[in-house]
Amino acid sequence: MRPSVMRSAAQLLRRRNYSSASGQQARKVAILGAAGGIGQPLSLLMKLNPLVSSLSLYDIAATPGVAADVSHINSPALVKGFMADDQLAEALDGADLVIIPAGVPRKPGMTRDDLFNINAGIVKNLCTAIAKYCPNALVNMISNPVNSTVPIAAEVFKKAGTYDEKRLFGVTTLDVVRARTFYAGKANVDVNTVDVPVVGGHAGITILPLFSQATPSTNALSAEEIKALTKRTQEGGTEVVEAKAGKGSATLSMAYAGAVFGDACLKGLNGVPDIVECSYVQSTVTELPFFASKVRLGKNGVEEVLGLGQLTQFEKDGLEALKGELKSSIEKGVAFTNAS
């Protein structure tokens, strides 16, 4: 890559919340599932993050090659690759942040619920190791279905006596990224200035973008356009799966979203003030035990779970409509952990 192109990429990442390492404590980041479709571009993006001093890449196969490839990038983070169960402990040792994209991807006609039986077992095993080898790390869950895998992780940590609700996050940033992109295109505003809160969960109708709270605000969008934008945000993953015609899912955009949220967590750990992102966490915002909303990040992970703000009637209806499905997904994750 030409230096000018590399500089442009670095500038884009800085605009998208990547931060300078100046005066900040460097951190060890472990990526579990680093050789997969999300894991490889995520590893690349985290290698570029100046807050990362050590990047630990783990998967069941092919990780040494991914690590060797990523390690040649001229950025400061030291990269090591780990493979198979006997190297998981070393991969996790001393990690400040663990990002989990491990699992099978969606395929055409496959719902996130279809992923459950395979990915639930993978998440349970990885979280058992996290509880043992880096119990104080922040954990960013990408493995789908997030609505269930976060409760699975919580139950595993509870059984191990290491659960801290402030340190467990479901990564819903891709929903925010999509909502920003779709809104900017429809409202004809600069996407770099757009923010849209997305609440609820991370699958289908549980994804609720709050376009009424979007900034910059606009009166140019009709009720039907808001409804269409909401549906497109909810079905963004399906849009990509179908466009790839059975050859993949939303790996690149998810890797980007995972890197943005990972960077926010690192900034919070390092004491950067006023870091606010949407995430699926243990919550009292609704009657559900887990819910995605804006959270303030800090040195201990979640410093504050923020409320929903004022909702339109359309958004209130959407909130009520999502609760049953989200409740069922949460209960499914808890039941899986307790039964196995």
Coordinates of C-alpha atoms in Angstrom, one line a residue:
M1 CA 0.0 0.0 0.0
R2 CA 1.3 3.4 -0.9
P3 CA 2.2 5.7 2.0
S4 CA -0.4 8.2 0.9
V5 CA -3.1 5.5 0.9
M6 CA -1.9 4.3 4.3
R7 CA -2.1 7.8 5.7
S8 CA -5.6 8.2 4.3
A9 CA -6.7 5.0 6.0
A10 CA -5.2 6.1 9.3
Q11 CA -7.0 9.4 9.1
L12 CA -10.3 7.7 8.4
L13 CA -9.8 5.5 11.5
R14 CA -9.0 8.5 13.6
R15 CA -12.2 10.2 12.5
R16 CA -14.1 7.0 13.4
N17 CA -13.0 7.1 17.0
Y18 CA -9.5 5.6 16.8
S19 CA -7.4 7.6 19.2
S20 CA -3.8 8.6 19.8
A21 CA -1.6 6.6 22.1
S22 CA 0.1 9.7 23.4
G23 CA 0.0 9.6 27.3
Q24 CA -2.1 6.5 27.3
Q25 CA -1.4 3.0 28.8
A26 CA -1.0 0.4 26.1
R27 CA -3.0 -2.7 26.4
K28 CA -3.1 -6.4 25.5
V29 CA -6.0 -7.4 23.3
A30 CA -6.9 -11.1 22.6
I31 CA -9.1 -12.0 19.6
L32 CA -10.8 -15.4 19.8
G33 CA -11.7 -16.6 16.4
A34 CA -9.0 -14.6 14.7
A35 CA -8.7 -16.8 11.6
G36 CA -12.3 -16.4 10.6
G37 CA -14.1 -14.1 8.2
I38 CA -14.6 -11.4 10.9
G39 CA -11.5 -12.3 12.9
Q40 CA -8.9 -11.6 10.1
P41 CA -10.0 -8.1 9.2
L42 CA -10.6 -7.4 12.9
S43 CA -7.1 -8.5 13.6
L44 CA -5.8 -6.1 10.9
L45 CA -7.8 -3.2 12.3
M46 CA -6.7 -3.8 15.9
K47 CA -3.1 -4.0 14.8
L48 CA -3.5 -0.4 13.5
N49 CA -4.8 0.8 16.8
P50 CA -2.1 2.8 18.7
L51 CA -3.5 1.8 22.1
V52 CA -2.8 -1.9 21.5
S53 CA 0.7 -3.0 22.6
S54 CA 0.1 -6.7 22.4
L55 CA -2.2 -8.5 20.0
S56 CA -3.0 -12.1 20.8
L57 CA -4.7 -14.0 18.0
Y58 CA -6.4 -17.4 18.8
D59 CA -8.3 -19.9 16.7
I60 CA -8.7 -23.6 16.3
A61 CA -6.6 -23.6 13.1
A62 CA -4.7 -21.3 10.7
T63 CA -3.8 -18.7 13.3
P64 CA 0.0 -18.8 12.9
G65 CA -0.4 -17.7 9.3
V66 CA -2.8 -14.9 10.1
A67 CA -0.5 -13.7 12.9
A68 CA 2.6 -13.8 10.6
D69 CA 0.7 -11.8 8.0
V70 CA -0.7 -9.2 10.4
S71 CA 2.7 -8.9 12.2
H72 CA 4.4 -7.5 9.1
I73 CA 2.3 -4.3 9.3
N74 CA 4.4 -1.4 10.5
S75 CA 2.6 -0.5 13.6
P76 CA 3.8 -0.9 17.2
A77 CA 1.6 -3.8 18.5
L78 CA 3.4 -7.1 18.9
V79 CA 1.5 -10.0 17.4
K80 CA 1.4 -13.6 18.5
G81 CA -0.7 -16.4 17.1
F82 CA -2.1 -19.3 19.2
M83 CA -3.9 -22.4 18.0
A84 CA -5.9 -25.2 19.6
D85 CA -7.0 -25.8 23.2
D86 CA -3.6 -26.2 24.7
Q87 CA -2.5 -22.6 23.7
L88 CA -5.7 -20.8 24.8
A89 CA -4.4 -20.1 28.3
E90 CA -1.3 -18.4 27.0
A91 CA -3.4 -16.4 24.5
L92 CA -5.6 -15.1 27.2
D93 CA -3.0 -14.5 30.0
G94 CA -2.8 -10.8 30.9
A95 CA -5.5 -9.7 28.4
D96 CA -7.1 -6.3 29.1
L97 CA -9.7 -6.8 26.4
V98 CA -11.0 -10.0 24.8
I99 CA -13.0 -9.8 21.6
I100 CA -14.9 -12.9 20.5
P101 CA -15.9 -13.3 16.9
A102 CA -15.6 -17.1 17.0
G103 CA -18.3 -19.3 15.6
V104 CA -20.0 -20.2 12.3
P105 CA -21.3 -17.4 10.0
R106 CA -24.8 -17.0 8.7
K107 CA -25.8 -18.6 5.4
P108 CA -28.7 -17.9 3.1
G109 CA -32.0 -18.8 4.7
M110 CA -30.3 -19.0 8.1
T111 CA -31.6 -17.0 11.0
R112 CA -29.4 -16.0 14.0
D113 CA -31.4 -18.5 16.0
D114 CA -30.2 -21.2 13.6
L115 CA -26.7 -20.4 14.7
F116 CA -27.4 -21.1 18.4
N117 CA -26.6 -24.7 18.9
I118 CA -23.1 -24.5 17.4
N119 CA -22.1 -21.0 18.6
A120 CA -23.5 -21.5 22.1
G121 CA -21.1 -24.3 22.8
I122 CA -18.1 -22.4 21.4
V123 CA -18.9 -19.3 23.5
K124 CA -19.4 -21.4 26.7
N125 CA -16.0 -23.1 26.3
L126 CA -14.2 -19.8 25.5
C127 CA -15.8 -18.0 28.4
T128 CA -14.9 -20.8 30.8
A129 CA -11.3 -20.2 29.8
I130 CA -11.6 -16.4 30.2
A131 CA -12.9 -16.9 33.7
K132 CA -9.9 -18.9 34.5
Y133 CA -7.0 -17.1 32.8
C134 CA -8.1 -13.4 32.5
P135 CA -11.2 -12.9 34.8
N136 CA -10.7 -9.1 35.0
A137 CA -10.7 -8.5 31.2
L138 CA -13.4 -6.6 29.4
V139 CA -15.2 -9.1 27.1
N140 CA -16.7 -7.9 23.8
M141 CA -19.1 -10.6 22.4
I142 CA -19.5 -10.6 18.6
S143 CA -20.5 -14.3 18.2
N144 CA -24.1 -14.6 17.2
P145 CA -26.8 -14.8 18.3
V146 CA -25.6 -12.0 20.6
N147 CA -29.0 -11.8 22.3
S148 CA -28.3 -15.3 23.7
T149 CA -24.5 -15.5 23.8
V150 CA -24.1 -12.6 26.2
P151 CA -26.5 -14.3 28.7
I152 CA -24.5 -17.5 28.2
A153 CA -21.2 -15.7 29.0
A154 CA -22.8 -14.1 32.1
E155 CA -24.0 -17.5 33.4
V156 CA -20.6 -19.1 32.8
F157 CA -18.9 -16.2 34.7
K158 CA -21.4 -16.4 37.5
K159 CA -20.7 -20.2 38.0
A160 CA -17.0 -19.4 38.1
G161 CA -17.5 -16.6 40.6
T162 CA -15.9 -14.0 38.3
Y163 CA -19.0 -12.2 36.9
D164 CA -18.8 -8.4 36.7
E165 CA -21.7 -7.0 34.7
K166 CA -19.6 -3.9 34.0
R167 CA -17.1 -5.9 32.0
L168 CA -19.4 -7.9 29.6
F169 CA -20.6 -6.3 26.4
G170 CA -22.6 -7.5 23.4
V171 CA -21.2 -5.7 20.4
T172 CA -24.2 -4.0 18.6
T173 CA -22.1 -1.3 16.9
L174 CA -22.8 -2.7 13.4
D175 CA -26.4 -1.7 13.9
V176 CA -25.4 1.8 14.7
V177 CA -23.0 1.9 11.8
R178 CA -25.7 0.8 9.4
A179 CA -28.3 3.2 10.9
R180 CA -25.8 6.1 10.5
T181 CA -25.0 5.1 6.9
F182 CA -28.6 4.6 5.8
Y183 CA -29.9 7.8 7.5
A184 CA -27.1 9.9 6.0
G185 CA -27.9 8.6 2.6
K186 CA -31.6 9.3 2.9
A187 CA -31.4 12.6 4.7
N188 CA -28.5 13.8 2.4
V189 CA -26.2 14.8 5.3
D190 CA -22.5 14.2 5.9
V191 CA -22.2 10.6 7.3
N192 CA -19.2 11.7 9.3
T193 CA -21.4 14.0 11.4
V194 CA -24.2 11.5 11.9
D195 CA -25.1 9.7 15.1
V196 CA -28.1 7.4 15.6
P197 CA -28.8 5.5 18.9
V198 CA -29.8 1.9 18.4
V199 CA -31.4 0.1 21.3
G200 CA -32.9 -3.3 22.1
G201 CA -31.0 -6.3 20.9
H202 CA -29.0 -7.5 17.9
A203 CA -31.3 -9.5 15.7
G204 CA -34.3 -8.7 13.5
I205 CA -37.1 -6.7 15.2
T206 CA -35.1 -6.6 18.4
I207 CA -32.9 -3.9 16.7
L208 CA -34.6 -0.6 17.2
P209 CA -32.9 2.5 15.7
L210 CA -34.1 5.7 17.3
F211 CA -34.1 7.9 14.2
S212 CA -36.1 10.6 16.1
Q213 CA -32.9 11.2 18.2
A214 CA -30.6 11.2 15.1
T215 CA -28.1 14.0 14.8
P216 CA -28.1 16.2 12.8
S217 CA -31.9 16.2 12.9
T218 CA -34.0 16.6 9.9
N219 CA -37.6 17.2 9.0
A220 CA -37.1 15.9 5.5
L221 CA -38.0 12.3 6.2
S222 CA -41.6 11.1 6.2
A223 CA -43.0 8.5 8.5
E224 CA -42.9 5.9 5.7
E225 CA -39.2 6.7 5.1
I226 CA -38.4 6.3 8.8
K227 CA -40.3 3.0 8.8
A228 CA -38.3 1.8 5.7
L229 CA -35.0 2.9 7.3
T230 CA -35.9 1.0 10.4
K231 CA -36.6 -2.2 8.5
R232 CA -33.5 -1.9 6.5
T233 CA -31.4 -1.5 9.6
Q234 CA -33.1 -4.5 11.1
E235 CA -32.5 -6.6 8.0
G236 CA -29.0 -5.3 7.2
G237 CA -27.3 -8.7 7.9
T238 CA -29.8 -10.5 5.6
E239 CA -29.1 -8.0 2.9
V240 CA -25.4 -8.8 3.0
V241 CA -25.9 -12.6 3.2
E242 CA -28.2 -12.5 0.2
A243 CA -25.9 -10.2 -1.8
K244 CA -23.0 -12.6 -1.2
A245 CA -25.2 -15.4 -2.6
G246 CA -24.2 -18.0 0.0
K247 CA -20.5 -17.2 0.0
G248 CA -20.4 -15.2 3.2
S249 CA -22.0 -12.8 5.7
A250 CA -21.3 -9.3 7.0
T251 CA -17.7 -9.9 7.9
L252 CA -16.0 -6.7 6.8
S253 CA -18.5 -4.2 8.2
M254 CA -18.7 -6.3 11.4
A255 CA -14.9 -6.3 11.8
Y256 CA -15.0 -2.5 11.4
A257 CA -17.7 -2.1 13.9
G258 CA -15.9 -4.5 16.3
A259 CA -12.7 -2.4 16.0
V260 CA -14.6 0.8 16.7
F261 CA -16.2 -0.6 19.8
G262 CA -13.0 -2.2 20.9
D263 CA -11.2 1.1 20.6
A264 CA -13.9 2.8 22.7
C265 CA -13.4 0.2 25.4
L266 CA -9.6 0.8 25.4
K267 CA -10.1 4.5 25.7
G268 CA -12.5 4.0 28.6
L269 CA -9.9 1.8 30.3
N270 CA -7.3 4.5 29.9
G271 CA -9.5 7.1 31.5
V272 CA -10.5 9.1 28.4
P273 CA -13.7 11.0 29.5
D274 CA -17.2 10.9 27.9
I275 CA -16.9 7.7 25.9
V276 CA -20.4 6.8 25.0
E277 CA -21.4 3.9 22.7
C278 CA -24.5 1.7 22.3
S279 CA -24.0 -1.9 23.6
Y280 CA -26.0 -4.9 24.8
V281 CA -25.4 -5.2 28.5
Q282 CA -27.0 -6.1 31.8
S283 CA -29.6 -3.4 32.3
T284 CA -32.5 -2.0 34.2
V285 CA -33.6 0.3 31.4
T286 CA -36.5 -2.1 30.8
E287 CA -37.8 -5.1 32.7
L288 CA -35.5 -7.3 30.6
P289 CA -32.2 -8.3 32.3
F290 CA -30.1 -7.5 29.1
F291 CA -30.8 -4.7 26.8
A292 CA -28.8 -2.5 24.3
S293 CA -28.7 1.2 24.9
K294 CA -26.1 3.9 25.2
V295 CA -23.5 3.2 27.9
R296 CA -20.8 5.4 29.3
L297 CA -17.4 3.6 29.3
G298 CA -14.7 4.0 31.8
K299 CA -11.8 2.4 33.7
N300 CA -14.1 -0.3 35.1
G301 CA -16.0 -1.0 31.8
V302 CA -19.6 0.2 32.1
E303 CA -19.7 3.4 34.2
E304 CA -23.3 4.2 33.5
V305 CA -26.2 2.7 31.5
L306 CA -28.1 5.5 29.9
G307 CA -31.9 5.7 29.5
L308 CA -33.8 5.7 26.2
G309 CA -34.8 9.3 26.1
Q310 CA -38.0 10.5 24.5
L311 CA -39.5 8.1 22.0
T312 CA -42.0 8.6 19.2
Q313 CA -45.1 6.5 19.2
F314 CA -43.6 4.4 16.3
E315 CA -40.5 3.7 18.5
K316 CA -42.6 3.0 21.6
D317 CA -44.5 0.4 19.5
G318 CA -41.3 -1.1 18.3
L319 CA -40.0 -1.3 21.8
E320 CA -43.0 -3.3 23.0
A321 CA -42.9 -5.5 19.9
L322 CA -39.3 -6.5 20.5
K323 CA -39.5 -7.4 24.1
G324 CA -41.1 -10.9 23.7
E325 CA -38.5 -12.1 21.2
L326 CA -35.6 -10.6 23.2
K327 CA -36.9 -12.2 26.5
S328 CA -37.1 -15.6 24.8
S329 CA -33.5 -15.3 23.4
I330 CA -32.1 -14.3 26.9
E331 CA -33.9 -17.2 28.5
K332 CA -32.6 -19.6 25.9
G333 CA -29.1 -18.6 26.6
V334 CA -29.5 -19.0 30.4
A335 CA -31.2 -22.4 29.9
F336 CA -28.4 -23.7 27.7
T337 CA -25.8 -22.9 30.2
N338 CA -27.6 -24.3 33.2
A339 CA -28.5 -27.5 31.3
S340 CA -25.0 -28.3 30.1

